[in-house]
mmCIF file of C-alpha atoms in Angstrom:
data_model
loop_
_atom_site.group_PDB
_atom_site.id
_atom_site.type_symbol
_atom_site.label_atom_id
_atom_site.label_comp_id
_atom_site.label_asym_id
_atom_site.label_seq_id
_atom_site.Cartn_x
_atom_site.Cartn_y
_atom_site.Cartn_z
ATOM 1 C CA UNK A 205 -39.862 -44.043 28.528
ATOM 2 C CA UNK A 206 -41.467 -45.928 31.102
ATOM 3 C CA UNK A 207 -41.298 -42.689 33.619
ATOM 4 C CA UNK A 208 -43.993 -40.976 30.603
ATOM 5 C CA UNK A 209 -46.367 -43.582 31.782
ATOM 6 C CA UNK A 210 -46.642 -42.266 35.391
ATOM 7 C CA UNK A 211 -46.102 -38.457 34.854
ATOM 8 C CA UNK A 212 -48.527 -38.076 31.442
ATOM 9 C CA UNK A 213 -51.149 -40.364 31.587
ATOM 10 C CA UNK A 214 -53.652 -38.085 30.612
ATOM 11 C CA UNK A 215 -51.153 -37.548 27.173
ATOM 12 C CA UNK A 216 -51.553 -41.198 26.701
ATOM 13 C CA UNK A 217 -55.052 -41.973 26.806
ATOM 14 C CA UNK A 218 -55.276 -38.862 24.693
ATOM 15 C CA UNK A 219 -52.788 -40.260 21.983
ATOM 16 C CA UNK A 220 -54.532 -43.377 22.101
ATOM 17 C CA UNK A 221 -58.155 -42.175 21.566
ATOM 18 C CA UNK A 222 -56.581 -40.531 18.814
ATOM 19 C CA UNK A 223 -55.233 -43.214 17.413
ATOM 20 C CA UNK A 224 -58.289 -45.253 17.593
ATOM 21 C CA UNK A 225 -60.236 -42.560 15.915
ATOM 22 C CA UNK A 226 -57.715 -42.810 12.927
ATOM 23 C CA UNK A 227 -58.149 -46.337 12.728
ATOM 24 C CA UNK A 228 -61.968 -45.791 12.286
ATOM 25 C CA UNK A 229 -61.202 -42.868 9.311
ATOM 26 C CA UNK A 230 -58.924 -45.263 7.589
ATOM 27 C CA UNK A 231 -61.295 -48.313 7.867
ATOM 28 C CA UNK A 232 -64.234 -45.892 6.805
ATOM 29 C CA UNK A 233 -61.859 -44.929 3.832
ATOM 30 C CA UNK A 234 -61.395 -48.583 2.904
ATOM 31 C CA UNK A 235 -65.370 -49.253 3.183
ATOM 32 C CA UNK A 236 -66.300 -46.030 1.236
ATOM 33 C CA UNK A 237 -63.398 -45.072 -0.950
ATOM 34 C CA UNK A 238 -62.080 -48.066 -1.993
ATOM 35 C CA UNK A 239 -65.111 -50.425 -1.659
ATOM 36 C CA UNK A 240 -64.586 -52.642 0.598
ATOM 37 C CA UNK A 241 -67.530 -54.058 2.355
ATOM 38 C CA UNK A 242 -66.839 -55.056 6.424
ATOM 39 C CA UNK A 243 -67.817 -58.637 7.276
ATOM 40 C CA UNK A 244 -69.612 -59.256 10.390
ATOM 41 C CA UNK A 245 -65.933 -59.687 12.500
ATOM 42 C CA UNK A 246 -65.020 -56.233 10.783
ATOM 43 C CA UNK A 247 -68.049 -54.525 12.380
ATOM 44 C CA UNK A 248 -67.662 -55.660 15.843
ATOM 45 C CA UNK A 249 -63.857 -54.891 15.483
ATOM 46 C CA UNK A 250 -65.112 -51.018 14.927
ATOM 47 C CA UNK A 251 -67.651 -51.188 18.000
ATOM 48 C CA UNK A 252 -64.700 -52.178 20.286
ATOM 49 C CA UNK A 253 -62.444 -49.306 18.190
ATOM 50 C CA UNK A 254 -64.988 -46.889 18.982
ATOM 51 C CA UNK A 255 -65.796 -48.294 22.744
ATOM 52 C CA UNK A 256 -61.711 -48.548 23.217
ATOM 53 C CA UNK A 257 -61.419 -44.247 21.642
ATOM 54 C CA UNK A 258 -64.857 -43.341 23.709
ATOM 55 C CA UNK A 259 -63.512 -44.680 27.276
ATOM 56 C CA UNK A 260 -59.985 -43.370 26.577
ATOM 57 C CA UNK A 261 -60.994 -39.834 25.562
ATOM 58 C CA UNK A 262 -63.447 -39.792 29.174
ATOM 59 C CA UNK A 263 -60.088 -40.982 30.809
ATOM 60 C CA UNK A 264 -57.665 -38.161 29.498
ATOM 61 C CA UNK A 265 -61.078 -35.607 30.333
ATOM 62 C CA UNK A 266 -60.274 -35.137 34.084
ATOM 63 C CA UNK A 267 -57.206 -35.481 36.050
ATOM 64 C CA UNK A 268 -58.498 -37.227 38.731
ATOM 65 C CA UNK A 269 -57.221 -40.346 39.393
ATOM 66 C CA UNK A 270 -60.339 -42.948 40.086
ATOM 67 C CA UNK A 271 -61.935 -41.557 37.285
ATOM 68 C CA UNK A 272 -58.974 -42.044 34.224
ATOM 69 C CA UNK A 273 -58.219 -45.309 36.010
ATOM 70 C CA UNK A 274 -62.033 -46.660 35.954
ATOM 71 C CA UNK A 275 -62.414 -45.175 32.297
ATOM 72 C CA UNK A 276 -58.668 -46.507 31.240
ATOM 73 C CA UNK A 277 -59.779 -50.044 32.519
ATOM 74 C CA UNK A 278 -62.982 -49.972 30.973
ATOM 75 C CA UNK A 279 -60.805 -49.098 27.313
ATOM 76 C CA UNK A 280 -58.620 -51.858 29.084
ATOM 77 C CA UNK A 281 -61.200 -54.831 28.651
ATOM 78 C CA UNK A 282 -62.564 -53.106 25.524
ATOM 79 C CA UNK A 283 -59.163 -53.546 23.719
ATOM 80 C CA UNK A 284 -58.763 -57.003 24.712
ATOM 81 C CA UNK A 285 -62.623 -57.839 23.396
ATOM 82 C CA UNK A 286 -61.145 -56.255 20.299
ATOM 83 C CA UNK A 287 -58.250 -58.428 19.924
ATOM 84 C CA UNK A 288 -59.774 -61.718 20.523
ATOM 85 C CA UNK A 289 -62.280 -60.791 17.784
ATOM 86 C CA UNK A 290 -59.241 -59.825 15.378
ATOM 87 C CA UNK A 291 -57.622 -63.247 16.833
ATOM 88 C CA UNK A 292 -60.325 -65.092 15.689
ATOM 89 C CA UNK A 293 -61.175 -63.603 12.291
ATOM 90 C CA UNK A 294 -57.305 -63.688 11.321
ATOM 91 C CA UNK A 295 -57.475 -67.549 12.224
ATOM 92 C CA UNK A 296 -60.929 -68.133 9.452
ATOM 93 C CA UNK A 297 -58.254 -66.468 7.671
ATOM 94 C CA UNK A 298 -55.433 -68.745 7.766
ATOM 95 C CA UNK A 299 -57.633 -71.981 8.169
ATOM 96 C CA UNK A 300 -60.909 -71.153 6.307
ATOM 97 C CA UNK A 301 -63.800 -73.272 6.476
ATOM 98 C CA UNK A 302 -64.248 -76.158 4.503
ATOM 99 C CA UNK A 303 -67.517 -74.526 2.679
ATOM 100 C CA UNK A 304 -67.561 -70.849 2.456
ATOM 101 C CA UNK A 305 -71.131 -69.143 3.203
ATOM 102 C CA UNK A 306 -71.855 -65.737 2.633
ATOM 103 C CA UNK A 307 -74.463 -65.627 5.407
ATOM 104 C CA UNK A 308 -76.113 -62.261 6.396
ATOM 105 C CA UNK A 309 -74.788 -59.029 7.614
ATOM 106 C CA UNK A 310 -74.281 -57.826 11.330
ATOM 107 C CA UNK A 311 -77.678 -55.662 10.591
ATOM 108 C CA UNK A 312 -79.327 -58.348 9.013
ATOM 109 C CA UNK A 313 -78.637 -60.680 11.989
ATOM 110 C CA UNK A 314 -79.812 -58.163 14.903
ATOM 111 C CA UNK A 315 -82.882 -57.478 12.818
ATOM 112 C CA UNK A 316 -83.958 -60.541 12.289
ATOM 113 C CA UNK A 317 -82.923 -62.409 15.404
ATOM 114 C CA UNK A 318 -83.061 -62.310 18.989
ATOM 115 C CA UNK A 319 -79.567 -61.117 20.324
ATOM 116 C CA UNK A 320 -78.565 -64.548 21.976
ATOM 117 C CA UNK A 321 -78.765 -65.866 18.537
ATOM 118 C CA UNK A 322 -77.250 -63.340 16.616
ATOM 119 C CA UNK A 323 -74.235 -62.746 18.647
ATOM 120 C CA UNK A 324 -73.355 -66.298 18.115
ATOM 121 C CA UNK A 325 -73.897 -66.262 14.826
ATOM 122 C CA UNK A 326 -71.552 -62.911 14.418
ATOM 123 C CA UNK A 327 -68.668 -65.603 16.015
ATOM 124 C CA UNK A 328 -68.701 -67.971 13.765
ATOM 125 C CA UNK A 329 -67.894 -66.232 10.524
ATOM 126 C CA UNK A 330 -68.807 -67.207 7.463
ATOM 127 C CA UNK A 331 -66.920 -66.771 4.141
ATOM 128 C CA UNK A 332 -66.865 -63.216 4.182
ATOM 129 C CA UNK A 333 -64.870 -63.172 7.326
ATOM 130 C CA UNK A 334 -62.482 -65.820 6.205
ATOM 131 C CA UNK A 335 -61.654 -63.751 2.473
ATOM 132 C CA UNK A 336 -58.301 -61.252 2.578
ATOM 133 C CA UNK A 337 -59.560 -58.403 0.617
ATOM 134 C CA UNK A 338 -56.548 -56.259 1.240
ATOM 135 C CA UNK A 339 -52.943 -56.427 2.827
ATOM 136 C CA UNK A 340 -49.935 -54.623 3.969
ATOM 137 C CA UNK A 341 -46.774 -56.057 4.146
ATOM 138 C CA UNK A 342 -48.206 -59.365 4.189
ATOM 139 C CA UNK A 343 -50.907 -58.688 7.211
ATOM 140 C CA UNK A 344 -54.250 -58.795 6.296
ATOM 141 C CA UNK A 345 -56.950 -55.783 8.004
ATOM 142 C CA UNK A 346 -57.512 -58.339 10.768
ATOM 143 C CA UNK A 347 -53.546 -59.149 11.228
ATOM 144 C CA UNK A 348 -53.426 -55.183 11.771
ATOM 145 C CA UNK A 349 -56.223 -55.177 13.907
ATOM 146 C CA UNK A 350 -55.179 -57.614 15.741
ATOM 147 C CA UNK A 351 -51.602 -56.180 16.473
ATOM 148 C CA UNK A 352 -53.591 -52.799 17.470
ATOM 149 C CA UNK A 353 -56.092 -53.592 19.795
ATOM 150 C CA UNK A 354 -52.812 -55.713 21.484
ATOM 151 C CA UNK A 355 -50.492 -52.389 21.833
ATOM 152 C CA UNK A 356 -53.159 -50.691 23.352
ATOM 153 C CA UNK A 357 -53.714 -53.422 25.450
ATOM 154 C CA UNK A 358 -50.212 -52.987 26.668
ATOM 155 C CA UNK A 359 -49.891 -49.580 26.643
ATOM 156 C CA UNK A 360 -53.190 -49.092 28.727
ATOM 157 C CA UNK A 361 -52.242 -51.971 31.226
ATOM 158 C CA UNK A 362 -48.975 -50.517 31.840
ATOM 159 C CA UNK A 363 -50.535 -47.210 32.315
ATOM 160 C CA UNK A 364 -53.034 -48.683 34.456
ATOM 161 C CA UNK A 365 -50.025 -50.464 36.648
ATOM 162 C CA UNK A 366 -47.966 -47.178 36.948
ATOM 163 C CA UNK A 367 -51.170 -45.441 38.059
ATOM 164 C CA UNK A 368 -51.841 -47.874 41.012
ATOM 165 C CA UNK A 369 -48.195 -47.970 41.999
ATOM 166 C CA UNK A 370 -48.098 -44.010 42.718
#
């Protein structure tokens, strides 16, 4: 299996853009269909999604090699942002706060503050973040998310390794 990484990396980043894109549909589904609404974590979560399916989609474009190795480790460092975000809301999950605040959405915060403020704000959570709308098989949407954003991690770091071994 690990020989697929070195002769079909353009396959890969492919399948994983792909992926990534029906991660969005489902969580879109969830939002719109089934009405849940996305806490602050949740929306970053989706910007790194989308980041992680728009970097590996310009990888698998072209064959050259410098340019699905920049894009791959761009999707690289994308995924990661992703999981420590999922990390972090799936641990307000397991220890929430002693006081739970609704606080304001992502738009609300961007709107009405200057980014260095809002960004930190996004961080911290609030009560929204910490709630567990909806599971499967015990994992809650940030458990999943979580365990995502870390396969593609792998999966694009071995990729990436292969790629500068050949």
């Amino acid at each position: 299996m690990l020989e697929w990484f070195a002769t079909a990396p353009r396959r890969i980043l492919a399948l994983v853009s792909a992926t990534c894109v029906a991660m969005l549909a489902f969580g879109l589904y969830l939002q719109h269909v089934v009405g849940l609404e996305p806490c602050p974590m949740c929306i970053v979560q989706r910007y790194a999604l989308i980041a992680v399916a728009v970097f590996t989609a310009l990888a698998s474009a072209r064959s050259s090699k410098g340019w699905w190795m920049s894009f791959g480790l761009l999707a690289l460092l994308m995924s990661g942002f992703g999981a420590f975000v999922a990390a972090r809301q799936s641990w307000l999950q397991w220890y929430p706060p002693e006081f739970a605040t609704c606080g304001r959405d992502f738009y609300g915060m961007i709107e009405n503050y200057s980014i260095s403020r809002a960004v930190p704000m996004i961080f911290r959570g609030s009560g929204d973040c910490a709630a567990v709308d909806w599971s499967f098989l015990g994992g809650s949407i940030a458990n999943w998310s979580f365990v995502c954003f870390a396969v593609f991690s792998v999966v694009l770091l071995l990729l990436l390794l292969k790629g500068q071994r050949k």
